[in-house]
mmCIF file as gemmi writes it, N, C-alpha and C atoms, coordinates in Angstrom:
data_model
loop_
_atom_site.group_PDB
_atom_site.id
_atom_site.type_symbol
_atom_site.label_atom_id
_atom_site.label_alt_id
_atom_site.label_comp_id
_atom_site.label_asym_id
_atom_site.label_entity_id
_atom_site.label_seq_id
_atom_site.pdbx_PDB_ins_code
_atom_site.Cartn_x
_atom_site.Cartn_y
_atom_site.Cartn_z
_atom_site.occupancy
_atom_site.B_iso_or_equiv
_atom_site.pdbx_formal_charge
_atom_site.auth_seq_id
_atom_site.auth_asym_id
_atom_site.pdbx_PDB_model_num
ATOM 1 N N . MET Axp A 1 ? 181.341 111.644 184.11 1 0 ? 1 A 1
ATOM 2 C CA . MET Axp A 1 ? 180.139 112.032 183.473 1 0 ? 1 A 1
ATOM 3 C C . MET Axp A 1 ? 179.183 112.259 184.866 1 0 ? 1 A 1
ATOM 4 N N . GLY Axp A 2 ? 178.798 113.469 184.789 1 0 ? 2 A 1
ATOM 5 C CA . GLY Axp A 2 ? 177.694 113.941 185.727 1 0 ? 2 A 1
ATOM 6 C C . GLY Axp A 2 ? 176.348 114.002 185.277 1 0 ? 2 A 1
ATOM 7 N N . THR Axp A 3 ? 175.488 114.196 186.279 1 0 ? 3 A 1
ATOM 8 C CA . THR Axp A 3 ? 173.977 114.405 185.913 1 0 ? 3 A 1
ATOM 9 C C . THR Axp A 3 ? 173.355 115.582 186.613 1 0 ? 3 A 1
ATOM 10 N N . ASN Axp A 4 ? 172.294 116.058 186.235 1 0 ? 4 A 1
ATOM 11 C CA . ASN Axp A 4 ? 171.833 117.146 186.906 1 0 ? 4 A 1
ATOM 12 C C . ASN Axp A 4 ? 170.353 116.829 187.025 1 0 ? 4 A 1
ATOM 13 N N . ASN Axp A 5 ? 169.726 116.974 188.252 1 0 ? 5 A 1
ATOM 14 C CA . ASN Axp A 5 ? 168.418 116.542 188.661 1 0 ? 5 A 1
ATOM 15 C C . ASN Axp A 5 ? 167.496 117.68 189.102 1 0 ? 5 A 1
ATOM 16 N N . PRO Axp A 6 ? 167.041 118.415 188.073 1 0 ? 6 A 1
ATOM 17 C CA . PRO Axp A 6 ? 166.129 119.462 188.563 1 0 ? 6 A 1
ATOM 18 C C . PRO Axp A 6 ? 164.903 118.831 189.145 1 0 ? 6 A 1
ATOM 19 N N . SER Axp A 7 ? 164.416 119.224 190.315 1 0 ? 7 A 1
ATOM 20 C CA . SER Axp A 7 ? 163.249 118.695 190.772 1 0 ? 7 A 1
ATOM 21 C C . SER Axp A 7 ? 162.059 119.581 190.359 1 0 ? 7 A 1
ATOM 22 N N . ASN Axp A 8 ? 160.914 118.793 190.395 1 0 ? 8 A 1
ATOM 23 C CA . ASN Axp A 8 ? 159.69 119.526 190.265 1 0 ? 8 A 1
ATOM 24 C C . ASN Axp A 8 ? 158.648 119.096 191.425 1 0 ? 8 A 1
ATOM 25 N N . GLU Axp A 9 ? 157.546 119.749 191.348 1 0 ? 9 A 1
ATOM 26 C CA . GLU Axp A 9 ? 156.764 119.567 192.521 1 0 ? 9 A 1
ATOM 27 C C . GLU Axp A 9 ? 156.314 118.123 192.947 1 0 ? 9 A 1
ATOM 28 N N . SER Axp A 10 ? 156.204 117.367 192.068 1 0 ? 10 A 1
ATOM 29 C CA . SER Axp A 10 ? 155.642 115.957 192.139 1 0 ? 10 A 1
ATOM 30 C C . SER Axp A 10 ? 156.392 114.923 191.63 1 0 ? 10 A 1
ATOM 31 N N . GLY Axp A 11 ? 157.584 115.11 191.423 1 0 ? 11 A 1
ATOM 32 C CA . GLY Axp A 11 ? 158.421 114.057 190.784 1 0 ? 11 A 1
ATOM 33 C C . GLY Axp A 11 ? 159.76 114.714 190.533 1 0 ? 11 A 1
ATOM 34 N N . THR Axp A 12 ? 160.567 113.898 189.702 1 0 ? 12 A 1
ATOM 35 C CA . THR Axp A 12 ? 161.956 114.206 189.359 1 0 ? 12 A 1
ATOM 36 C C . THR Axp A 12 ? 162.155 114.08 187.803 1 0 ? 12 A 1
ATOM 37 N N . ALA Axp A 13 ? 162.865 114.988 187.226 1 0 ? 13 A 1
ATOM 38 C CA . ALA Axp A 13 ? 163.463 114.741 185.822 1 0 ? 13 A 1
ATOM 39 C C . ALA Axp A 13 ? 165.035 114.467 185.984 1 0 ? 13 A 1
ATOM 40 N N . LEU Axp A 14 ? 165.356 113.385 185.33 1 0 ? 14 A 1
ATOM 41 C CA . LEU Axp A 14 ? 166.834 113.067 185.265 1 0 ? 14 A 1
ATOM 42 C C . LEU Axp A 14 ? 167.298 113.389 183.931 1 0 ? 14 A 1
ATOM 43 N N . ILE Axp A 15 ? 168.353 114.325 183.873 1 0 ? 15 A 1
ATOM 44 C CA . ILE Axp A 15 ? 168.849 114.647 182.602 1 0 ? 15 A 1
ATOM 45 C C . ILE Axp A 15 ? 170.241 114.018 182.337 1 0 ? 15 A 1
ATOM 46 N N . PHE Axp A 16 ? 170.586 113.205 181.367 1 0 ? 16 A 1
ATOM 47 C CA . PHE Axp A 16 ? 171.607 112.505 181.165 1 0 ? 16 A 1
ATOM 48 C C . PHE Axp A 16 ? 171.957 112.224 179.691 1 0 ? 16 A 1
ATOM 49 N N . PRO Axp A 17 ? 173.202 112.014 179.388 1 0 ? 17 A 1
ATOM 50 C CA . PRO Axp A 17 ? 174.296 112.3 180.049 1 0 ? 17 A 1
ATOM 51 C C . PRO Axp A 17 ? 174.834 113.702 180.017 1 0 ? 17 A 1
ATOM 52 N N . ASN Axp A 18 ? 175.741 114.294 180.941 1 0 ? 18 A 1
ATOM 53 C CA . ASN Axp A 18 ? 176.104 115.645 180.993 1 0 ? 18 A 1
ATOM 54 C C . ASN Axp A 18 ? 177.578 115.462 181.175 1 0 ? 18 A 1
ATOM 55 N N . PRO Axp A 19 ? 178.485 115.65 180.311 1 0 ? 19 A 1
ATOM 56 C CA . PRO Axp A 19 ? 178.229 116.327 178.986 1 0 ? 19 A 1
ATOM 57 C C . PRO Axp A 19 ? 177.774 115.258 178.061 1 0 ? 19 A 1
ATOM 58 N N . ALA Axp A 20 ? 176.886 115.696 176.972 1 0 ? 20 A 1
ATOM 59 C CA . ALA Axp A 20 ? 176.195 114.893 175.857 1 0 ? 20 A 1
ATOM 60 C C . ALA Axp A 20 ? 176.994 114.992 174.715 1 0 ? 20 A 1
ATOM 61 N N . LYS Axp A 21 ? 176.946 113.786 174.087 1 0 ? 21 A 1
ATOM 62 C CA . LYS Axp A 21 ? 177.537 113.914 172.639 1 0 ? 21 A 1
ATOM 63 C C . LYS Axp A 21 ? 176.672 113.943 171.497 1 0 ? 21 A 1
ATOM 64 N N . ASP Axp A 22 ? 175.866 112.834 171.179 1 0 ? 22 A 1
ATOM 65 C CA . ASP Axp A 22 ? 174.908 112.808 170.165 1 0 ? 22 A 1
ATOM 66 C C . ASP Axp A 22 ? 173.466 112.836 170.58 1 0 ? 22 A 1
ATOM 67 N N . LEU Axp A 23 ? 173.274 112.319 171.8 1 0 ? 23 A 1
ATOM 68 C CA . LEU Axp A 23 ? 171.888 112.21 172.432 1 0 ? 23 A 1
ATOM 69 C C . LEU Axp A 23 ? 171.763 112.536 173.827 1 0 ? 23 A 1
ATOM 70 N N . LEU Axp A 24 ? 170.708 113.326 173.958 1 0 ? 24 A 1
ATOM 71 C CA . LEU Axp A 24 ? 170.513 113.87 175.402 1 0 ? 24 A 1
ATOM 72 C C . LEU Axp A 24 ? 169.026 113.201 175.85 1 0 ? 24 A 1
ATOM 73 N N . ASN Axp A 25 ? 169.138 112.58 176.971 1 0 ? 25 A 1
ATOM 74 C CA . ASN Axp A 25 ? 167.998 111.907 177.532 1 0 ? 25 A 1
ATOM 75 C C . ASN Axp A 25 ? 167.422 112.693 178.679 1 0 ? 25 A 1
ATOM 76 N N . ILE Axp A 26 ? 166.019 112.659 178.787 1 0 ? 26 A 1
ATOM 77 C CA . ILE Axp A 26 ? 165.527 113.414 179.937 1 0 ? 26 A 1
ATOM 78 C C . ILE Axp A 26 ? 164.251 112.371 180.306 1 0 ? 26 A 1
ATOM 79 N N . ARG Axp A 27 ? 164.617 111.863 181.467 1 0 ? 27 A 1
ATOM 80 C CA . ARG Axp A 27 ? 163.586 110.901 181.988 1 0 ? 27 A 1
ATOM 81 C C . ARG Axp A 27 ? 162.768 111.601 183.181 1 0 ? 27 A 1
ATOM 82 N N . LEU Axp A 28 ? 161.429 111.492 182.736 1 0 ? 28 A 1
ATOM 83 C CA . LEU Axp A 28 ? 160.382 112.067 183.687 1 0 ? 28 A 1
ATOM 84 C C . LEU Axp A 28 ? 159.835 110.91 184.479 1 0 ? 28 A 1
ATOM 85 N N . GLU Axp A 29 ? 159.742 111.146 185.783 1 0 ? 29 A 1
ATOM 86 C CA . GLU Axp A 29 ? 159.19 110.146 186.719 1 0 ? 29 A 1
ATOM 87 C C . GLU Axp A 29 ? 157.576 110.217 186.686 1 0 ? 29 A 1
ATOM 88 N N . SER Axp A 30 ? 156.875 109.34 187.237 1 0 ? 30 A 1
ATOM 89 C CA . SER Axp A 30 ? 155.522 109.342 187.294 1 0 ? 30 A 1
ATOM 90 C C . SER Axp A 30 ? 154.952 110.41 188.064 1 0 ? 30 A 1
ATOM 91 N N . ASN Axp A 31 ? 153.785 110.928 187.463 1 0 ? 31 A 1
ATOM 92 C CA . ASN Axp A 31 ? 153.142 112.084 188.101 1 0 ? 31 A 1
ATOM 93 C C . ASN Axp A 31 ? 153.954 113.538 188.056 1 0 ? 31 A 1
ATOM 94 N N . HIS Axp A 32 ? 154.726 113.677 187.205 1 0 ? 32 A 1
ATOM 95 C CA . HIS Axp A 32 ? 155.444 114.883 186.832 1 0 ? 32 A 1
ATOM 96 C C . HIS Axp A 32 ? 154.432 115.883 186.322 1 0 ? 32 A 1
ATOM 97 N N . LEU Axp A 33 ? 154.767 117.099 186.487 1 0 ? 33 A 1
ATOM 98 C CA . LEU Axp A 33 ? 153.911 118.202 185.989 1 0 ? 33 A 1
ATOM 99 C C . LEU Axp A 33 ? 154.512 118.817 184.743 1 0 ? 33 A 1
ATOM 100 N N . VAL Axp A 34 ? 155.494 118.352 184.174 1 0 ? 34 A 1
ATOM 101 C CA . VAL Axp A 34 ? 156.17 118.856 182.996 1 0 ? 34 A 1
ATOM 102 C C . VAL Axp A 34 ? 155.144 118.911 181.817 1 0 ? 34 A 1
ATOM 103 N N . LYS Axp A 35 ? 154.977 120.031 181.043 1 0 ? 35 A 1
ATOM 104 C CA . LYS Axp A 35 ? 154.216 120.083 179.899 1 0 ? 35 A 1
ATOM 105 C C . LYS Axp A 35 ? 155.048 120.169 178.67 1 0 ? 35 A 1
ATOM 106 N N . GLN Axp A 36 ? 156.229 120.736 178.753 1 0 ? 36 A 1
ATOM 107 C CA . GLN Axp A 36 ? 157.027 120.886 177.633 1 0 ? 36 A 1
ATOM 108 C C . GLN Axp A 36 ? 158.466 121.114 178.102 1 0 ? 36 A 1
ATOM 109 N N . VAL Axp A 37 ? 159.436 120.514 177.124 1 0 ? 37 A 1
ATOM 110 C CA . VAL Axp A 37 ? 160.821 120.573 177.376 1 0 ? 37 A 1
ATOM 111 C C . VAL Axp A 37 ? 161.436 121.329 176.091 1 0 ? 37 A 1
ATOM 112 N N . ASN Axp A 38 ? 162.256 122.424 176.445 1 0 ? 38 A 1
ATOM 113 C CA . ASN Axp A 38 ? 162.978 123.291 175.521 1 0 ? 38 A 1
ATOM 114 C C . ASN Axp A 38 ? 164.551 123.103 175.638 1 0 ? 38 A 1
ATOM 115 N N . LEU Axp A 39 ? 165.172 123.076 174.598 1 0 ? 39 A 1
ATOM 116 C CA . LEU Axp A 39 ? 166.536 123.161 174.509 1 0 ? 39 A 1
ATOM 117 C C . LEU Axp A 39 ? 166.976 124.633 174.141 1 0 ? 39 A 1
ATOM 118 N N . LEU Axp A 40 ? 167.644 125.3 174.868 1 0 ? 40 A 1
ATOM 119 C CA . LEU Axp A 40 ? 167.837 126.726 174.513 1 0 ? 40 A 1
ATOM 120 C C . LEU Axp A 40 ? 169.387 126.955 174.242 1 0 ? 40 A 1
ATOM 121 N N . ASN Axp A 41 ? 169.824 127.717 173.386 1 0 ? 41 A 1
ATOM 122 C CA . ASN Axp A 41 ? 171.122 128.18 173.323 1 0 ? 41 A 1
ATOM 123 C C . ASN Axp A 41 ? 171.429 129.303 174.495 1 0 ? 41 A 1
ATOM 124 N N . MET Axp A 42 ? 172.634 129.801 174.366 1 0 ? 42 A 1
ATOM 125 C CA . MET Axp A 42 ? 173.006 130.598 175.449 1 0 ? 42 A 1
ATOM 126 C C . MET Axp A 42 ? 172.402 132.138 175.262 1 0 ? 42 A 1
ATOM 127 N N . ASN Axp A 43 ? 171.819 132.305 174.027 1 0 ? 43 A 1
ATOM 128 C CA . ASN Axp A 43 ? 171.138 133.59 173.769 1 0 ? 43 A 1
ATOM 129 C C . ASN Axp A 43 ? 169.722 133.555 174.308 1 0 ? 43 A 1
ATOM 130 N N . GLY Axp A 44 ? 169.191 132.302 174.673 1 0 ? 44 A 1
ATOM 131 C CA . GLY Axp A 44 ? 167.791 132.114 174.992 1 0 ? 44 A 1
ATOM 132 C C . GLY Axp A 44 ? 166.905 131.817 173.899 1 0 ? 44 A 1
ATOM 133 N N . GLN Axp A 45 ? 167.587 131.403 172.632 1 0 ? 45 A 1
ATOM 134 C CA . GLN Axp A 45 ? 166.669 130.982 171.587 1 0 ? 45 A 1
ATOM 135 C C . GLN Axp A 45 ? 166.427 129.449 171.729 1 0 ? 45 A 1
ATOM 136 N N . ILE Axp A 46 ? 165.216 129.082 171.391 1 0 ? 46 A 1
ATOM 137 C CA . ILE Axp A 46 ? 164.887 127.583 171.374 1 0 ? 46 A 1
ATOM 138 C C . ILE Axp A 46 ? 165.565 127.052 170.171 1 0 ? 46 A 1
ATOM 139 N N . ILE Axp A 47 ? 166.366 126.012 170.328 1 0 ? 47 A 1
ATOM 140 C CA . ILE Axp A 47 ? 166.917 125.218 169.297 1 0 ? 47 A 1
ATOM 141 C C . ILE Axp A 47 ? 166.327 123.858 169.062 1 0 ? 47 A 1
ATOM 142 N N . SER Axp A 48 ? 165.446 123.418 170.029 1 0 ? 48 A 1
ATOM 143 C CA . SER Axp A 48 ? 164.745 122.173 169.992 1 0 ? 48 A 1
ATOM 144 C C . SER Axp A 48 ? 163.609 122.149 171.048 1 0 ? 48 A 1
ATOM 145 N N . SER Axp A 49 ? 162.532 121.525 170.754 1 0 ? 49 A 1
ATOM 146 C CA . SER Axp A 49 ? 161.31 121.593 171.72 1 0 ? 49 A 1
ATOM 147 C C . SER Axp A 49 ? 160.557 120.226 171.61 1 0 ? 49 A 1
ATOM 148 N N . LYS Axp A 50 ? 159.913 119.752 172.697 1 0 ? 50 A 1
ATOM 149 C CA . LYS Axp A 50 ? 159.12 118.695 172.577 1 0 ? 50 A 1
ATOM 150 C C . LYS Axp A 50 ? 157.945 118.899 173.599 1 0 ? 50 A 1
ATOM 151 N N . TYR Axp A 51 ? 156.702 118.623 173.215 1 0 ? 51 A 1
ATOM 152 C CA . TYR Axp A 51 ? 155.657 118.725 174.177 1 0 ? 51 A 1
ATOM 153 C C . TYR Axp A 51 ? 155.477 117.397 174.778 1 0 ? 51 A 1
ATOM 154 N N . VAL Axp A 52 ? 155.085 117.392 176.053 1 0 ? 52 A 1
ATOM 155 C CA . VAL Axp A 52 ? 154.956 116.244 176.899 1 0 ? 52 A 1
ATOM 156 C C . VAL Axp A 52 ? 153.505 115.899 177.174 1 0 ? 52 A 1
ATOM 157 N N . LEU Axp A 53 ? 153.052 114.691 176.828 1 0 ? 53 A 1
ATOM 158 C CA . LEU Axp A 53 ? 151.678 114.335 176.931 1 0 ? 53 A 1
ATOM 159 C C . LEU Axp A 53 ? 151.606 113.254 178.086 1 0 ? 53 A 1
ATOM 160 N N . GLY Axp A 54 ? 150.692 113.404 178.99 1 0 ? 54 A 1
ATOM 161 C CA . GLY Axp A 54 ? 150.394 112.641 180.043 1 0 ? 54 A 1
ATOM 162 C C . GLY Axp A 54 ? 151.354 112.9 181.276 1 0 ? 54 A 1
ATOM 163 N N . GLN Axp A 55 ? 151.14 112.232 182.308 1 0 ? 55 A 1
ATOM 164 C CA . GLN Axp A 55 ? 151.877 112.284 183.396 1 0 ? 55 A 1
ATOM 165 C C . GLN Axp A 55 ? 152.655 111.123 183.809 1 0 ? 55 A 1
ATOM 166 N N . GLU Axp A 56 ? 152.582 110.089 182.957 1 0 ? 56 A 1
ATOM 167 C CA . GLU Axp A 56 ? 153.305 108.877 183.329 1 0 ? 56 A 1
ATOM 168 C C . GLU Axp A 56 ? 154.717 108.929 183.088 1 0 ? 56 A 1
ATOM 169 N N . LYS Axp A 57 ? 155.343 107.927 183.646 1 0 ? 57 A 1
ATOM 170 C CA . LYS Axp A 57 ? 156.856 107.911 183.579 1 0 ? 57 A 1
ATOM 171 C C . LYS Axp A 57 ? 157.334 107.872 182.073 1 0 ? 57 A 1
ATOM 172 N N . GLN Axp A 58 ? 158.234 108.559 181.471 1 0 ? 58 A 1
ATOM 173 C CA . GLN Axp A 58 ? 158.578 108.432 180.247 1 0 ? 58 A 1
ATOM 174 C C . GLN Axp A 58 ? 160.07 108.919 179.956 1 0 ? 58 A 1
ATOM 175 N N . LEU Axp A 59 ? 160.493 108.602 178.812 1 0 ? 59 A 1
ATOM 176 C CA . LEU Axp A 59 ? 161.929 108.896 178.42 1 0 ? 59 A 1
ATOM 177 C C . LEU Axp A 59 ? 161.8 109.843 177.158 1 0 ? 59 A 1
ATOM 178 N N . LEU Axp A 60 ? 162.256 111.027 177.247 1 0 ? 60 A 1
ATOM 179 C CA . LEU Axp A 60 ? 162.351 111.91 176.031 1 0 ? 60 A 1
ATOM 180 C C . LEU Axp A 60 ? 163.817 111.954 175.625 1 0 ? 60 A 1
ATOM 181 N N . GLN Axp A 61 ? 163.908 111.817 174.348 1 0 ? 61 A 1
ATOM 182 C CA . GLN Axp A 61 ? 165.496 111.911 173.739 1 0 ? 61 A 1
ATOM 183 C C . GLN Axp A 61 ? 165.41 112.887 172.716 1 0 ? 61 A 1
ATOM 184 N N . PHE Axp A 62 ? 166.668 113.748 172.652 1 0 ? 62 A 1
ATOM 185 C CA . PHE Axp A 62 ? 166.913 114.76 171.849 1 0 ? 62 A 1
ATOM 186 C C . PHE Axp A 62 ? 168.114 114.51 171.158 1 0 ? 62 A 1
ATOM 187 N N . ASN Axp A 63 ? 168.154 114.451 169.75 1 0 ? 63 A 1
ATOM 188 C CA . ASN Axp A 63 ? 169.343 114.163 168.927 1 0 ? 63 A 1
ATOM 189 C C . ASN Axp A 63 ? 170.221 115.535 169.03 1 0 ? 63 A 1
ATOM 190 N N . THR Axp A 64 ? 171.347 115.56 169.447 1 0 ? 64 A 1
ATOM 191 C CA . THR Axp A 64 ? 172.076 116.684 169.632 1 0 ? 64 A 1
ATOM 192 C C . THR Axp A 64 ? 173.241 116.696 168.676 1 0 ? 64 A 1
ATOM 193 N N . ASP Axp A 65 ? 173.41 115.768 167.799 1 0 ? 65 A 1
ATOM 194 C CA . ASP Axp A 65 ? 174.628 115.761 166.918 1 0 ? 65 A 1
ATOM 195 C C . ASP Axp A 65 ? 174.703 116.905 165.813 1 0 ? 65 A 1
ATOM 196 N N . HIS Axp A 66 ? 173.673 117.476 165.637 1 0 ? 66 A 1
ATOM 197 C CA . HIS Axp A 66 ? 173.548 118.784 164.73 1 0 ? 66 A 1
ATOM 198 C C . HIS Axp A 66 ? 173.748 120.01 165.432 1 0 ? 66 A 1
ATOM 199 N N . LEU Axp A 67 ? 173.666 120.013 166.655 1 0 ? 67 A 1
ATOM 200 C CA . LEU Axp A 67 ? 173.655 121.195 167.449 1 0 ? 67 A 1
ATOM 201 C C . LEU Axp A 67 ? 175.156 121.716 167.677 1 0 ? 67 A 1
ATOM 202 N N . PRO Axp A 68 ? 175.402 122.998 167.766 1 0 ? 68 A 1
ATOM 203 C CA . PRO Axp A 68 ? 176.757 123.491 168.076 1 0 ? 68 A 1
ATOM 204 C C . PRO Axp A 68 ? 177.272 122.97 169.356 1 0 ? 68 A 1
ATOM 205 N N . LYS Axp A 69 ? 178.512 122.815 169.442 1 0 ? 69 A 1
ATOM 206 C CA . LYS Axp A 69 ? 179.167 122.328 170.641 1 0 ? 69 A 1
ATOM 207 C C . LYS Axp A 69 ? 179.148 123.515 171.693 1 0 ? 69 A 1
ATOM 208 N N . GLY Axp A 70 ? 179.156 122.981 172.919 1 0 ? 70 A 1
ATOM 209 C CA . GLY Axp A 70 ? 179.137 124.3 173.989 1 0 ? 70 A 1
ATOM 210 C C . GLY Axp A 70 ? 178.045 123.932 175.077 1 0 ? 70 A 1
ATOM 211 N N . VAL Axp A 71 ? 177.637 125.038 175.594 1 0 ? 71 A 1
ATOM 212 C CA . VAL Axp A 71 ? 176.844 124.864 176.75 1 0 ? 71 A 1
ATOM 213 C C . VAL Axp A 71 ? 175.255 125.262 176.224 1 0 ? 71 A 1
ATOM 214 N N . ILE Axp A 72 ? 174.373 124.444 176.585 1 0 ? 72 A 1
ATOM 215 C CA . ILE Axp A 72 ? 172.864 124.691 176.225 1 0 ? 72 A 1
ATOM 216 C C . ILE Axp A 72 ? 172.021 124.737 177.626 1 0 ? 72 A 1
ATOM 217 N N . ILE Axp A 73 ? 170.99 125.192 177.441 1 0 ? 73 A 1
ATOM 218 C CA . ILE Axp A 73 ? 170.04 125.183 178.729 1 0 ? 73 A 1
ATOM 219 C C . ILE Axp A 73 ? 168.943 124.214 178.319 1 0 ? 73 A 1
ATOM 220 N N . VAL Axp A 74 ? 168.598 123.254 179.44 1 0 ? 74 A 1
ATOM 221 C CA . VAL Axp A 74 ? 167.354 122.489 179.282 1 0 ? 74 A 1
ATOM 222 C C . VAL Axp A 74 ? 166.345 123.093 180.111 1 0 ? 74 A 1
ATOM 223 N N . GLU Axp A 75 ? 165.297 123.411 179.603 1 0 ? 75 A 1
ATOM 224 C CA . GLU Axp A 75 ? 164.097 124.096 180.179 1 0 ? 75 A 1
ATOM 225 C C . GLU Axp A 75 ? 162.891 123.211 180.397 1 0 ? 75 A 1
ATOM 226 N N . LEU Axp A 76 ? 162.363 122.9 181.62 1 0 ? 76 A 1
ATOM 227 C CA . LEU Axp A 76 ? 161.337 122.031 181.893 1 0 ? 76 A 1
ATOM 228 C C . LEU Axp A 76 ? 160.289 123.033 182.28 1 0 ? 76 A 1
ATOM 229 N N . ILE Axp A 77 ? 159.075 123.113 181.522 1 0 ? 77 A 1
ATOM 230 C CA . ILE Axp A 77 ? 158.077 123.886 181.657 1 0 ? 77 A 1
ATOM 231 C C . ILE Axp A 77 ? 156.911 123.287 182.276 1 0 ? 77 A 1
ATOM 232 N N . GLN Axp A 78 ? 156.592 123.669 183.563 1 0 ? 78 A 1
ATOM 233 C CA . GLN Axp A 78 ? 155.358 123.289 184.129 1 0 ? 78 A 1
ATOM 234 C C . GLN Axp A 78 ? 154.24 124.326 183.996 1 0 ? 78 A 1
ATOM 235 N N . GLU Axp A 79 ? 153.177 124.024 184.538 1 0 ? 79 A 1
ATOM 236 C CA . GLU Axp A 79 ? 152.049 125.067 184.44 1 0 ? 79 A 1
ATOM 237 C C . GLU Axp A 79 ? 152.223 126.395 185.185 1 0 ? 79 A 1
ATOM 238 N N . ASN Axp A 80 ? 152.906 126.308 186.296 1 0 ? 80 A 1
ATOM 239 C CA . ASN Axp A 80 ? 153.249 127.571 186.935 1 0 ? 80 A 1
ATOM 240 C C . ASN Axp A 80 ? 154.662 127.677 187.348 1 0 ? 80 A 1
ATOM 241 N N . LYS Axp A 81 ? 155.536 127.024 186.71 1 0 ? 81 A 1
ATOM 242 C CA . LYS Axp A 81 ? 156.855 126.942 187.084 1 0 ? 81 A 1
ATOM 243 C C . LYS Axp A 81 ? 157.812 126.545 185.922 1 0 ? 81 A 1
ATOM 244 N N . VAL Axp A 82 ? 158.994 127.131 186.013 1 0 ? 82 A 1
ATOM 245 C CA . VAL Axp A 82 ? 159.974 126.582 185.137 1 0 ? 82 A 1
ATOM 246 C C . VAL Axp A 82 ? 161.364 126.265 185.7 1 0 ? 82 A 1
ATOM 247 N N . ASN Axp A 83 ? 161.828 125.158 185.38 1 0 ? 83 A 1
ATOM 248 C CA . ASN Axp A 83 ? 163.057 124.514 186.007 1 0 ? 83 A 1
ATOM 249 C C . ASN Axp A 83 ? 164.09 124.617 184.798 1 0 ? 83 A 1
ATOM 250 N N . SER Axp A 84 ? 165.266 124.838 184.958 1 0 ? 84 A 1
ATOM 251 C CA . SER Axp A 84 ? 166.317 124.926 183.907 1 0 ? 84 A 1
ATOM 252 C C . SER Axp A 84 ? 167.564 124.614 184.601 1 0 ? 84 A 1
ATOM 253 N N . THR Axp A 85 ? 168.363 123.931 183.741 1 0 ? 85 A 1
ATOM 254 C CA . THR Axp A 85 ? 169.651 123.445 183.975 1 0 ? 85 A 1
ATOM 255 C C . THR Axp A 85 ? 170.693 123.553 182.763 1 0 ? 85 A 1
ATOM 256 N N . LYS Axp A 86 ? 171.982 123.801 182.935 1 0 ? 86 A 1
ATOM 257 C CA . LYS Axp A 86 ? 172.786 123.698 182.03 1 0 ? 86 A 1
ATOM 258 C C . LYS Axp A 86 ? 173.417 122.273 181.571 1 0 ? 86 A 1
ATOM 259 N N . VAL Axp A 87 ? 173.591 122.134 180.335 1 0 ? 87 A 1
ATOM 260 C CA . VAL Axp A 87 ? 174.11 120.785 179.896 1 0 ? 87 A 1
ATOM 261 C C . VAL Axp A 87 ? 175.178 121.24 178.888 1 0 ? 87 A 1
ATOM 262 N N . ILE Axp A 88 ? 176.347 120.525 178.858 1 0 ? 88 A 1
ATOM 263 C CA . ILE Axp A 88 ? 177.46 120.682 177.922 1 0 ? 88 A 1
ATOM 264 C C . ILE Axp A 88 ? 177.414 119.754 176.765 1 0 ? 88 A 1
ATOM 265 N N . LEU Axp A 89 ? 177.348 120.232 175.474 1 0 ? 89 A 1
ATOM 266 C CA . LEU Axp A 89 ? 177.424 119.384 174.354 1 0 ? 89 A 1
ATOM 267 C C . LEU Axp A 89 ? 178.743 119.226 173.702 1 0 ? 89 A 1
ATOM 268 N N . LYS Axp A 90 ? 179.328 118.077 173.579 1 0 ? 90 A 1
ATOM 269 C CA . LYS Axp A 90 ? 180.538 117.749 173.158 1 0 ? 90 A 1
ATOM 270 C C . LYS Axp A 90 ? 180.645 117.422 171.587 1 0 ? 90 A 1
């Protein structure tokens, strides 16, 4: 099991597990600048999205058991920057 750790300017987001089966976790560290998290299919379409309130440490969870198996993109949207990483759904 691997993890991807896209960095942002003032903290880190930990995305796990990768590959994911039923649940994808995104842990945002304190003082992060993330405003929104999107899950995209490989065509760039948003298949799930969550807005982030506040800058405190928090855990976002996405239920992925209803999503098609394969590769998705996790997009972390900040005010002036977007970080993305690929995650495999099993």
